[in-house]
Amino acid sequence: MRPLLVVVALLLAVPASAAELTLPPAWRLTPGPTLELGSPLDVELPTDEQADLSVEERRAIQKRLKLRRKMVDAHTILSLISAGSLVATDIIGIGNLGALETSKPRRSNLEPGLITHRSLALLSSASYLGAGITAWTMPRAYQLQQPQTKKGKADSGDVHVAFSIIHGISMATVVATGLLQANVVTASEDWEHVARTHLGAGLTAATFVIAGAIVIVTQ
Amino acid sequence: MLRSLLVALTLLLAVPAHALDIDSKDVGISFHIAHPAKEFDCKLLAGGGKAVLHMDPSDLARTGVDVDIQVGFFNSDNTRRDSHMIEVLEGLIFPTIVWKVDGIGGVSGPVTVGEHRVTAKGPLTVHGKTMDVEVPVQLTIKADGSVEANADFSISLEAFEIERPTLVFVPIEDIVPIKVRIAWPANPALLAPPAPEPAAEAPEAVDAPAETPAE
């Protein structure tokens, strides 16, 4: 119970702290580059100072880009685990919900299904959290040239980030409603409402995690 | 002193007498990236390249070109992907791609208007690694002396020691097709007929009668 609460707390805490992590000082202070609508927050734009970088500074940026790539790989692995386990959790959860509503099988015989659902939920939450942390903390992408792409045009990375906001909210909701279902509204009239919200949030989270992967791979 | 003079003389003699240097920033380069999941083109943004054409009007075969390309000016309309490209090209450590065409084959004789299919030969430096390449080029010389070069060729990323980027752990194709288009502005001197050799003595003949009265 306690680890689950910690996971929920971390999930809810990530978006706020991540926003601070993402905004680099250059983003606020540099007047040089013109930022476009749809410019991703995790892209470091060139500044006047960066035009005259020393060899050491260039090597340092290069090193950061290498680290970024390794973290992208870690993010990919964790995201794939998360996507797979989310789908499995959803399938088992839908089965459990159907069983509870129809009493086939009876609640007393449903324990293995519930344990499987909770185990998968734990795996998906943990891998999702890991994927989120790697995404938020990885060094920003780097652009050497001034942006000259069409204004307002979002690329696959921007869409991926937009999807992450949707599945982030869904994941926070699915964990919160899951905990409520299991511990707070177990026998009350609200249980069904919470269960429906839990189901909807779970399906939304899985859909947008997968969509986030698809948009990166295909666009 | 004598040695410096000799070096200077050698250099002077090495440059063709009538060679013209023409600068251009109208450099268009694009390359195609292929991955099992997707394909896309990457283009050089305006201002990312410059090319100096060295052309001897009396001998097209002595043409040379120095092309400098800024790695950071390649754009695939995806900022994170471009950042990834800078990373694998080590664009901060090797910021320029240099192609030094030091001779062309398949043509001879003076520069003439028309289309010439030639082979450009010379070292190409990418990612700090230099390799000699031979590239078929279509050279179009117009009546106003403007020149346009178009070339389609491919390079191997691994030959230039470039680690192939991956998408979901699958690397992109090693062979990258490249399209090059460079246009140089009009330069009538390129097509000017060579000055007749004995012409230098002509003014003396003209001046000769003028000297007579002075005598």
CSV table of N, CA and C in Angstrom, one decimal, chain A residues 40 42-43 58 61-62 65-66 69 73 77 141-142 144-145 149 155-158 216-217 219, chain B residues 37-38 45 72 75 77-81 83-84 86-88 90-93 163 167-169:
chain,number,residue,atom,x,y,z
A,40,PRO,N,9.8,23.2,-29.4
A,40,PRO,CA,9.8,22.3,-28.2
A,40,PRO,C,10.6,22.9,-27.1
A,42,ASP,N,12.4,21.3,-25.0
A,42,ASP,CA,13.6,20.6,-24.7
A,42,ASP,C,14.7,20.8,-25.8
A,43,VAL,N,14.5,21.8,-26.6
A,43,VAL,CA,15.5,22.1,-27.6
A,43,VAL,C,16.3,23.3,-27.2
A,58,ARG,N,32.6,22.9,-26.9
A,58,ARG,CA,32.1,22.1,-27.9
A,58,ARG,C,32.1,20.6,-27.5
A,61,ILE,N,29.4,19.9,-25.0
A,61,ILE,CA,28.0,19.8,-25.6
A,61,ILE,C,27.9,18.4,-26.3
A,62,GLN,N,29.0,18.1,-27.0
A,62,GLN,CA,29.0,16.8,-27.7
A,62,GLN,C,28.8,15.6,-26.8
A,65,LEU,N,25.2,15.5,-25.8
A,65,LEU,CA,24.4,14.9,-26.8
A,65,LEU,C,24.5,13.3,-26.8
A,66,LYS,N,25.7,12.9,-26.5
A,66,LYS,CA,25.9,11.4,-26.4
A,66,LYS,C,25.1,10.8,-25.2
A,69,ARG,N,21.5,10.6,-26.1
A,69,ARG,CA,21.2,9.4,-26.9
A,69,ARG,C,21.0,8.2,-26.1
A,73,ASP,N,17.7,5.9,-25.5
A,73,ASP,CA,17.6,4.4,-25.5
A,73,ASP,C,16.9,3.9,-24.3
A,77,ILE,N,13.3,1.8,-24.0
A,77,ILE,CA,13.1,0.5,-23.4
A,77,ILE,C,12.0,0.6,-22.3
A,141,ALA,N,17.9,18.6,-26.7
A,141,ALA,CA,18.4,18.5,-28.0
A,141,ALA,C,19.1,19.9,-28.4
A,142,TYR,N,20.0,19.8,-29.4
A,142,TYR,CA,20.8,21.0,-29.7
A,142,TYR,C,20.6,21.4,-31.1
A,144,LEU,N,22.3,23.9,-34.1
A,144,LEU,CA,23.4,24.9,-34.4
A,144,LEU,C,22.9,26.1,-35.1
A,145,GLN,N,21.9,25.9,-35.9
A,145,GLN,CA,21.4,27.0,-36.8
A,145,GLN,C,20.1,27.6,-36.2
A,149,THR,N,12.4,26.7,-39.9
A,149,THR,CA,11.3,25.9,-40.4
A,149,THR,C,10.0,26.7,-40.3
A,155,ASP,N,6.6,19.2,-35.1
A,155,ASP,CA,7.1,18.0,-35.6
A,155,ASP,C,6.7,16.8,-34.8
A,156,SER,N,7.2,15.6,-35.1
A,156,SER,CA,6.8,14.4,-34.4
A,156,SER,C,7.2,14.5,-32.9
A,157,GLY,N,8.3,15.2,-32.6
A,157,GLY,CA,8.8,15.3,-31.2
A,157,GLY,C,7.8,16.2,-30.4
A,158,ASP,N,7.3,17.2,-31.1
A,158,ASP,CA,6.3,18.1,-30.4
A,158,ASP,C,5.0,17.3,-30.1
A,216,ILE,N,6.6,8.8,-33.2
A,216,ILE,CA,8.1,9.0,-33.3
A,216,ILE,C,8.6,8.0,-34.4
A,217,VAL,N,8.1,6.8,-34.4
A,217,VAL,CA,8.6,5.8,-35.4
A,217,VAL,C,8.2,6.1,-36.8
A,219,GLN,N,6.7,9.2,-38.1
A,219,GLN,CA,6.7,10.6,-38.7
A,219,GLN,C,8.1,11.2,-38.8
B,37,ALA,N,11.3,1.9,-40.9
B,37,ALA,CA,10.0,2.5,-40.5
B,37,ALA,C,9.7,3.8,-41.2
B,38,LYS,N,10.7,4.5,-41.7
B,38,LYS,CA,10.3,5.8,-42.4
B,38,LYS,C,11.5,6.3,-43.2
B,45,LEU,N,20.1,24.4,-45.2
B,45,LEU,CA,19.4,25.7,-45.2
B,45,LEU,C,20.2,26.8,-45.9
B,72,GLY,N,25.7,22.2,-39.2
B,72,GLY,CA,24.6,22.7,-38.4
B,72,GLY,C,23.5,23.3,-39.2
B,75,ASN,N,18.8,20.5,-42.2
B,75,ASN,CA,17.5,20.6,-41.6
B,75,ASN,C,16.6,19.5,-42.1
B,77,ASP,N,13.4,19.3,-40.8
B,77,ASP,CA,12.1,19.7,-40.2
B,77,ASP,C,11.7,19.0,-38.9
B,78,ASN,N,12.7,18.6,-38.2
B,78,ASN,CA,12.5,17.9,-36.9
B,78,ASN,C,13.7,18.2,-36.0
B,79,THR,N,13.5,19.1,-35.0
B,79,THR,CA,14.6,19.6,-34.2
B,79,THR,C,15.3,18.6,-33.5
B,80,ARG,N,14.6,17.6,-32.9
B,80,ARG,CA,15.3,16.6,-32.2
B,80,ARG,C,16.1,15.6,-33.1
B,81,ARG,N,15.6,15.4,-34.2
B,81,ARG,CA,16.3,14.5,-35.2
B,81,ARG,C,17.5,15.2,-35.7
B,83,SER,N,19.2,17.4,-34.0
B,83,SER,CA,20.2,17.4,-32.9
B,83,SER,C,20.9,16.0,-32.9
B,84,HIS,N,20.1,15.0,-33.2
B,84,HIS,CA,20.7,13.6,-33.2
B,84,HIS,C,21.7,13.5,-34.3
B,86,ILE,N,23.5,16.0,-35.5
B,86,ILE,CA,24.7,16.7,-35.1
B,86,ILE,C,25.5,15.9,-34.2
B,87,GLU,N,24.8,15.1,-33.4
B,87,GLU,CA,25.6,14.2,-32.4
B,87,GLU,C,26.4,13.1,-33.2
B,88,VAL,N,25.7,12.5,-34.1
B,88,VAL,CA,26.5,11.4,-34.8
B,88,VAL,C,27.5,11.9,-35.8
B,90,GLU,N,29.2,14.5,-35.1
B,90,GLU,CA,30.0,15.3,-34.2
B,90,GLU,C,30.2,16.7,-34.7
B,91,GLY,N,29.1,17.3,-35.0
B,91,GLY,CA,29.0,18.6,-35.7
B,91,GLY,C,29.6,19.7,-34.9
B,92,LEU,N,29.8,19.6,-33.6
B,92,LEU,CA,30.4,20.6,-32.8
B,92,LEU,C,31.9,20.5,-32.9
B,93,ILE,N,32.4,19.3,-33.2
B,93,ILE,CA,33.9,19.1,-33.2
B,93,ILE,C,34.3,19.2,-34.7
B,163,GLU,N,28.8,6.8,-36.9
B,163,GLU,CA,27.9,5.8,-36.3
B,163,GLU,C,26.5,6.0,-36.8
B,167,LEU,N,16.7,4.1,-34.7
B,167,LEU,CA,15.3,4.4,-34.3
B,167,LEU,C,14.8,3.1,-33.8
B,168,VAL,N,14.4,3.1,-32.5
B,168,VAL,CA,14.0,1.8,-31.8
B,168,VAL,C,15.1,0.7,-32.1
B,169,PHE,N,16.3,1.1,-31.9
B,169,PHE,CA,17.5,0.2,-32.0
B,169,PHE,C,17.7,-0.4,-33.4
